mmCIF file of C-alpha atoms in Angstrom:
data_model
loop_
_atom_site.group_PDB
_atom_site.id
_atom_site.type_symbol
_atom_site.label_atom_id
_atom_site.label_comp_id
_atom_site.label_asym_id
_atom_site.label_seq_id
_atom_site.Cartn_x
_atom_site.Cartn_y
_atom_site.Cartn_z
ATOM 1 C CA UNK A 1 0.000 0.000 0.000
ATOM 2 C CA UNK A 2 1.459 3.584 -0.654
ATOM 3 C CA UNK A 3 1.894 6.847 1.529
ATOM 4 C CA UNK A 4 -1.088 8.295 -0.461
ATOM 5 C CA UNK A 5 -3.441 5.598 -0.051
ATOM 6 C CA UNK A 6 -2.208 5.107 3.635
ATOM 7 C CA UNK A 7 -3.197 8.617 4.294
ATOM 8 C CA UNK A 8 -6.195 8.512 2.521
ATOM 9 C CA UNK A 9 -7.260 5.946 4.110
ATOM 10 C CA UNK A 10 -6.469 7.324 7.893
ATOM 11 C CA UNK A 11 -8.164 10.680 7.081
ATOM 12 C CA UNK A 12 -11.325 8.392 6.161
ATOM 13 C CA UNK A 13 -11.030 6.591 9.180
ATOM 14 C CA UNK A 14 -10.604 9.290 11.351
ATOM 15 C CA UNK A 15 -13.970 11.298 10.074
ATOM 16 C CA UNK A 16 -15.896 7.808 10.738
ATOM 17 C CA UNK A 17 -14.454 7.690 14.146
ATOM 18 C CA UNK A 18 -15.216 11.869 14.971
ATOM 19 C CA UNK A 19 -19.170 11.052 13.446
ATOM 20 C CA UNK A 20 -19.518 7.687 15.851
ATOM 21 C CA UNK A 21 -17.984 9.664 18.654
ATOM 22 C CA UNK A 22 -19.153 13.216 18.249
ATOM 23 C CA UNK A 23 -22.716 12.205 19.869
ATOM 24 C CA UNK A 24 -21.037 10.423 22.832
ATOM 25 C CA UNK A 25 -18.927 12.983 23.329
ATOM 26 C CA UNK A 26 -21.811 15.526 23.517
ATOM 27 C CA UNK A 27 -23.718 13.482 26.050
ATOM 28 C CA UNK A 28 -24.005 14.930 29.693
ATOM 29 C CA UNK A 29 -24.829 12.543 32.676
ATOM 30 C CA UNK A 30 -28.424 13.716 34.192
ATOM 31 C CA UNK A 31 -28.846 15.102 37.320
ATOM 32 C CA UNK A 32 -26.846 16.929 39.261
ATOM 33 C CA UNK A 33 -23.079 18.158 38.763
ATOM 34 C CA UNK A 34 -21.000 20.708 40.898
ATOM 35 C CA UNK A 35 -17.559 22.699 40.682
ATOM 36 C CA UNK A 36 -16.914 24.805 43.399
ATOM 37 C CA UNK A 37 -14.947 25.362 46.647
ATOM 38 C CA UNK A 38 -15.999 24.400 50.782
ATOM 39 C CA UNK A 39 -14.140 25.790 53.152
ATOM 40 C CA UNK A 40 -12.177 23.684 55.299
ATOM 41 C CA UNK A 41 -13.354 24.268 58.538
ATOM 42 C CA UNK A 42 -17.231 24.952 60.160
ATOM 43 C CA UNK A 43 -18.049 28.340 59.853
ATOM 44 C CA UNK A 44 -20.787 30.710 61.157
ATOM 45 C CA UNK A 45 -21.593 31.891 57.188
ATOM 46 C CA UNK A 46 -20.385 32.630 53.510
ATOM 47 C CA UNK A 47 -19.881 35.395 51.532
ATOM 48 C CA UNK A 48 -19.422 36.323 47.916
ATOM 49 C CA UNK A 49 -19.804 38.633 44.697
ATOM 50 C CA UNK A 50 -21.276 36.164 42.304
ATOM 51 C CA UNK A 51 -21.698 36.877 38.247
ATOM 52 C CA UNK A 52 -22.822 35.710 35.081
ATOM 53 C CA UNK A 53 -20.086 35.319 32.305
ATOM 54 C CA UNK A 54 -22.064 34.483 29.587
ATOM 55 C CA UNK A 55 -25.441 34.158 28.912
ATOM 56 C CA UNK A 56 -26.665 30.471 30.137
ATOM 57 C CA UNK A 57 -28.635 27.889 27.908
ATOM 58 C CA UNK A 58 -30.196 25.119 29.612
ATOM 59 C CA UNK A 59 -30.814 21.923 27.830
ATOM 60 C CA UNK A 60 -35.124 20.811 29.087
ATOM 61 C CA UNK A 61 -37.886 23.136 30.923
ATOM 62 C CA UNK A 62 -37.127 20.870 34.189
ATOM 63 C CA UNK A 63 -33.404 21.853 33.968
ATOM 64 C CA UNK A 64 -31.399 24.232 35.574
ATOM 65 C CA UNK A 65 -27.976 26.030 36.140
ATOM 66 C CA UNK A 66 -27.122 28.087 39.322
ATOM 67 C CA UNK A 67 -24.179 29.855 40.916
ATOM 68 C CA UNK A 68 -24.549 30.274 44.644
ATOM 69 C CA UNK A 69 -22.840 30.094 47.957
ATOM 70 C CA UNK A 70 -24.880 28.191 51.543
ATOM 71 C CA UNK A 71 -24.006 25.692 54.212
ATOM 72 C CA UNK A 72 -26.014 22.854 54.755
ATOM 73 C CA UNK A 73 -26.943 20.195 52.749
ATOM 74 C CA UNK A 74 -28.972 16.540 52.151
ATOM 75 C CA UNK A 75 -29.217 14.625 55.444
ATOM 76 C CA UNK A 76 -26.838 17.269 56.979
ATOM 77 C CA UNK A 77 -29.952 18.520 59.284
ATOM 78 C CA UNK A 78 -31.346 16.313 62.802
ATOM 79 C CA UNK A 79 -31.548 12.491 62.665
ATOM 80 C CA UNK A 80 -30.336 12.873 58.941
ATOM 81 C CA UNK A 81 -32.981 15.209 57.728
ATOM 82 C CA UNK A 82 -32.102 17.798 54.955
ATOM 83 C CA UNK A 83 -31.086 21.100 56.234
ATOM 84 C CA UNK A 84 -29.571 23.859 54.242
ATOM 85 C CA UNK A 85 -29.865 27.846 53.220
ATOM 86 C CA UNK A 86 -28.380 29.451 49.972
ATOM 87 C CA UNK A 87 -28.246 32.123 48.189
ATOM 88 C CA UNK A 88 -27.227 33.061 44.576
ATOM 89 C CA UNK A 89 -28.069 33.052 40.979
ATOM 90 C CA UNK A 90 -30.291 30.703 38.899
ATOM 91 C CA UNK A 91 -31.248 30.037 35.312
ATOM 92 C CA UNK A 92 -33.956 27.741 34.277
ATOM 93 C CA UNK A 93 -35.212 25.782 31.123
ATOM 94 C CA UNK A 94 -38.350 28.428 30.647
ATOM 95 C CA UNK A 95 -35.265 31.062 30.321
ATOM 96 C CA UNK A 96 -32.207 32.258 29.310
ATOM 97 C CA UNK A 97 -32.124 35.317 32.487
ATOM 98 C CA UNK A 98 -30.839 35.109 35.959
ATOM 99 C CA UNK A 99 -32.436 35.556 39.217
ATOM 100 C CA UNK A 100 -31.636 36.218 41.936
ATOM 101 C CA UNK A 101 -32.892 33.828 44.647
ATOM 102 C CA UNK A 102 -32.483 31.934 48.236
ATOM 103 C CA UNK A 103 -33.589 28.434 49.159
ATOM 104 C CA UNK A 104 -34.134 27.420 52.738
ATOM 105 C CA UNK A 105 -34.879 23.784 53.712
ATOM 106 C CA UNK A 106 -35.533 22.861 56.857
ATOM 107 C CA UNK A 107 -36.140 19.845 58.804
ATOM 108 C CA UNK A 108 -39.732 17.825 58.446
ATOM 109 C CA UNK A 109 -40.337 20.325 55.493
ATOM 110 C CA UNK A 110 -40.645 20.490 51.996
ATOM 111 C CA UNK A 111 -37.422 22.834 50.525
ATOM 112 C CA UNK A 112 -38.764 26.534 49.769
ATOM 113 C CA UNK A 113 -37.673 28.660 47.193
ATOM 114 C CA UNK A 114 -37.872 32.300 46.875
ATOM 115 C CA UNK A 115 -36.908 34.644 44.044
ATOM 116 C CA UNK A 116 -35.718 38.167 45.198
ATOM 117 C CA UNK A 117 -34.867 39.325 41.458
ATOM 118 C CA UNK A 118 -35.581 38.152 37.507
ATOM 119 C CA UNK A 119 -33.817 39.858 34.366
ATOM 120 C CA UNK A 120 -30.300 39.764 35.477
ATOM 121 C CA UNK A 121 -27.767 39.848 32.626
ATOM 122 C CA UNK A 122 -24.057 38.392 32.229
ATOM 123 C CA UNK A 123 -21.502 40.758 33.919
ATOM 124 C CA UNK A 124 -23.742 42.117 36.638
ATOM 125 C CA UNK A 125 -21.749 41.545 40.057
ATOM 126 C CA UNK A 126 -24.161 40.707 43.119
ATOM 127 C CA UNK A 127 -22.881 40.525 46.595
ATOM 128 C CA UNK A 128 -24.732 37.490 48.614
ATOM 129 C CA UNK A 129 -24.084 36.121 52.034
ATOM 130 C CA UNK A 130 -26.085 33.920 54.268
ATOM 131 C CA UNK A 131 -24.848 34.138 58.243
ATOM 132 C CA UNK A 132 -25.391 32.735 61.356
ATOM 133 C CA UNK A 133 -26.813 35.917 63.508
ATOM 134 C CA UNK A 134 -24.248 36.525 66.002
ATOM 135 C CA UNK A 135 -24.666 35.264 69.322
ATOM 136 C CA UNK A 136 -27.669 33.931 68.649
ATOM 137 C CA UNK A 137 -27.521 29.678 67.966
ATOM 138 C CA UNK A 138 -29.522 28.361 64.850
ATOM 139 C CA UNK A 139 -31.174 31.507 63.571
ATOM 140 C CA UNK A 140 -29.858 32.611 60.440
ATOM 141 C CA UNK A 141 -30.284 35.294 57.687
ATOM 142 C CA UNK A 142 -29.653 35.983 53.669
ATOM 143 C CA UNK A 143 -28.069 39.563 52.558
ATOM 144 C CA UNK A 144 -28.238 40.330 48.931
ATOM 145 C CA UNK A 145 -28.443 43.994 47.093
ATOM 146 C CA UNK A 146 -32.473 43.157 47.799
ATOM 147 C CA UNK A 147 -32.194 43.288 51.152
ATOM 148 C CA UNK A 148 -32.250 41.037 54.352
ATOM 149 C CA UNK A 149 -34.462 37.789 54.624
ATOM 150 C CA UNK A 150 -35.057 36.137 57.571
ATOM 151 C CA UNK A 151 -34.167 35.192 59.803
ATOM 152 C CA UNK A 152 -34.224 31.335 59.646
ATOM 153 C CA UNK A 153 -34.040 28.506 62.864
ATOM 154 C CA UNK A 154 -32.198 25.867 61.231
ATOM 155 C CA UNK A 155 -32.045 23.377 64.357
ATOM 156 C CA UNK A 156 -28.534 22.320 66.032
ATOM 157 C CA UNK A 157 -26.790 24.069 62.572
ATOM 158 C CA UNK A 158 -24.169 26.314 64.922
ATOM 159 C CA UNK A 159 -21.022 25.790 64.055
ATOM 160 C CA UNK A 160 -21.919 22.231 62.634
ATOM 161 C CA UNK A 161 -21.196 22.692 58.645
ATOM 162 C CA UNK A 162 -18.624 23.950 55.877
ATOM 163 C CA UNK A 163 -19.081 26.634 53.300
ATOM 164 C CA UNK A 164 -19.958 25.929 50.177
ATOM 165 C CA UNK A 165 -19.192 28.433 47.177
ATOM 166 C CA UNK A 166 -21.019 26.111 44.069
ATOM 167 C CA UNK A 167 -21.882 26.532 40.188
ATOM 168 C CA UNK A 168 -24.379 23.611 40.105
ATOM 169 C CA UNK A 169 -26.019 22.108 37.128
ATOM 170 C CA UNK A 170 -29.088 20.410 36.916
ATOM 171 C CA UNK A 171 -29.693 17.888 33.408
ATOM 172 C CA UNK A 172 -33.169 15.875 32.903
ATOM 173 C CA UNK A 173 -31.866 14.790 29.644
ATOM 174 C CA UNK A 174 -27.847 13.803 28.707
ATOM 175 C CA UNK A 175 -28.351 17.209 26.834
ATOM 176 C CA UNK A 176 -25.808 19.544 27.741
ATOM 177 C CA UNK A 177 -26.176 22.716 30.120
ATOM 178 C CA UNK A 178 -24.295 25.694 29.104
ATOM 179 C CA UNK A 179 -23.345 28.019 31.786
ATOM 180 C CA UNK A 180 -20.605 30.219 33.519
ATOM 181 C CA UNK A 181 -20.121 31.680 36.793
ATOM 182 C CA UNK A 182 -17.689 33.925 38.735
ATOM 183 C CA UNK A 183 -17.053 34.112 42.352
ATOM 184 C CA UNK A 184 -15.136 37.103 43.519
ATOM 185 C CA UNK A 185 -13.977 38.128 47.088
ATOM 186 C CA UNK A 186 -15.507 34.929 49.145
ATOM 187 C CA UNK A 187 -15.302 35.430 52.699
ATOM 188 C CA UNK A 188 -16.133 33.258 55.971
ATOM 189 C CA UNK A 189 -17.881 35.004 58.805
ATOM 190 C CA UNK A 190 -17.037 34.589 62.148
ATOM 191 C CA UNK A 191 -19.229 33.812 65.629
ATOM 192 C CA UNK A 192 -18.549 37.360 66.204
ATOM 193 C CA UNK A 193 -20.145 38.248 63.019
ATOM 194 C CA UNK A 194 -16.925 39.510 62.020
ATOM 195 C CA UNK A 195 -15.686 38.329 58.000
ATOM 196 C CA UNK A 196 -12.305 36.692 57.093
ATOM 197 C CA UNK A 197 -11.195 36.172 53.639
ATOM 198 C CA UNK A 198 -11.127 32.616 52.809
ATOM 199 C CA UNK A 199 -7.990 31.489 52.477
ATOM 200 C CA UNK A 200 -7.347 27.990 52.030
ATOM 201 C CA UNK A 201 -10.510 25.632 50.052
ATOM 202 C CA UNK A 202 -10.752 22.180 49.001
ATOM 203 C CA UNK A 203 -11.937 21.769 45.632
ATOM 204 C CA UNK A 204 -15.252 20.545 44.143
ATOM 205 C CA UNK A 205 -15.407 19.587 40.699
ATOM 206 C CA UNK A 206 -17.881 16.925 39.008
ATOM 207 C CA UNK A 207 -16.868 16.059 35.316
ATOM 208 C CA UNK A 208 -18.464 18.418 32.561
ATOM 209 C CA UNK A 209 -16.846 21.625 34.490
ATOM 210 C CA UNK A 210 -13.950 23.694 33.904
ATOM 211 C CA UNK A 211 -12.766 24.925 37.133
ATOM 212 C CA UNK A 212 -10.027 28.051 37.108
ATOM 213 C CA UNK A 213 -9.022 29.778 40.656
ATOM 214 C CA UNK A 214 -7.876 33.691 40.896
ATOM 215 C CA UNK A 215 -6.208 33.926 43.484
ATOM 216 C CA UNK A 216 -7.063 32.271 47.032
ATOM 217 C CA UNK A 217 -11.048 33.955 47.113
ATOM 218 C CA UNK A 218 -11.822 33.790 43.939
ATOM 219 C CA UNK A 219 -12.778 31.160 41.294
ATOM 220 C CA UNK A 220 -15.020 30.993 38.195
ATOM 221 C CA UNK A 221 -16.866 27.749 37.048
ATOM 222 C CA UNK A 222 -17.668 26.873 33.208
ATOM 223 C CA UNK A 223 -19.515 23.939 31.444
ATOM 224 C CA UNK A 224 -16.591 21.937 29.755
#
């Protein structure tokens, strides 16, 4: 066989194998996916100055993308109940816009979810926190540009979970989310209700994300 036809015959293989592949390689597990950073020790709340990069495009009307930063999780709550308050940005399958929103579960209950703000476009920087009100166990409240919400009891929660800073994507089909977020200037706060920047994170990252730190406090989280 010659050079030519060897290379001919390569360059026809290797469009075959990108046209079997290229579906695969488009495919997206379902469910849920994260990349983001926790902090490495319990802390009385979380702060950040979350964004948009780009505007998001989400694969099914039960889908979602979201940027936001909370403590608390599944089964984290009392005799393994779910238990958790966060605040950030979210993007759904009916639309392309962020909003601004928090979402409080709470033990024995149903989670609740509560937009504060629709129409946000890529680039607009929002400042978000959700603390633990100082010197005063279990109650806790959500600051954004909208305000102050709350506060919360979220039962035997003092000092009992790590910070989460988290884009999060949502799939009902193996259609793929597109989405970007930026997280600028995350803090920790304090019993005091005094804020430290946070310094030292362990990483978070679910395949399908790009994950790129600035710095110690600051990260941003694309779909790969």
């Amino acid at each position: 066989m010659t050079r030519a036809r060897i290379a001919l015959l390569a360059g026809v293989l290797a469009l075959a194998t990108t046209a079997v592949l290229a579906p695969a390689a488009l495919a997206c597990p379902r469910g849920y996916s994260y990349a983001g950073l926790y902090g490495p020790a319990k802390a009385s709340g979380v702060a950040a100055t979350i964004s948009m990069l780009d505007q998001p495009l989400v694969s099914g009307p039960s889908s979602h993308v979201a940027g936001w930063v909370g403590v608390g999780g599944p089964g984290l709550g009392p005799h393994e109940e779910d238990e958790w308050l966060q605040v950030g940005l979210a993007t759904f399958g009916d639309s392309t816009d962020g909003r601004l929103y928090y979402e409080l579960a709470q033990p024995g209950r149903p989670p609740e979810y509560t937009e504060l703000a629709s129409g946000i476009k890529p680039g607009r920087k929002l400042r978000v926190a959700v603390m633990e009100l100082p010197f005063v166990r279990n109650l806790w409240i959500v600051v954004t540009p909208m305000g102050i919400a709350g506060p919360f009891y979220l039962p035997r929660s003092h000092r009992a979970w790590e910070p989460v800073a988290t884009a999060e994507s949502y799939a009902e089909t193996k259609q793929c989310n597109r989405y970007g977020y930026r997280f600028g200037r995350l803090q920790l706060a304090r019993p005091d209700g005094t804020w430290q920047a946070l310094r030292r994170a362990s990483t978070l990252q679910d395949p399908g994300w790009r994950l790129r730190r600035h710095g110690s406090s600051a990260f941003s989280a694309t779909s790969a």
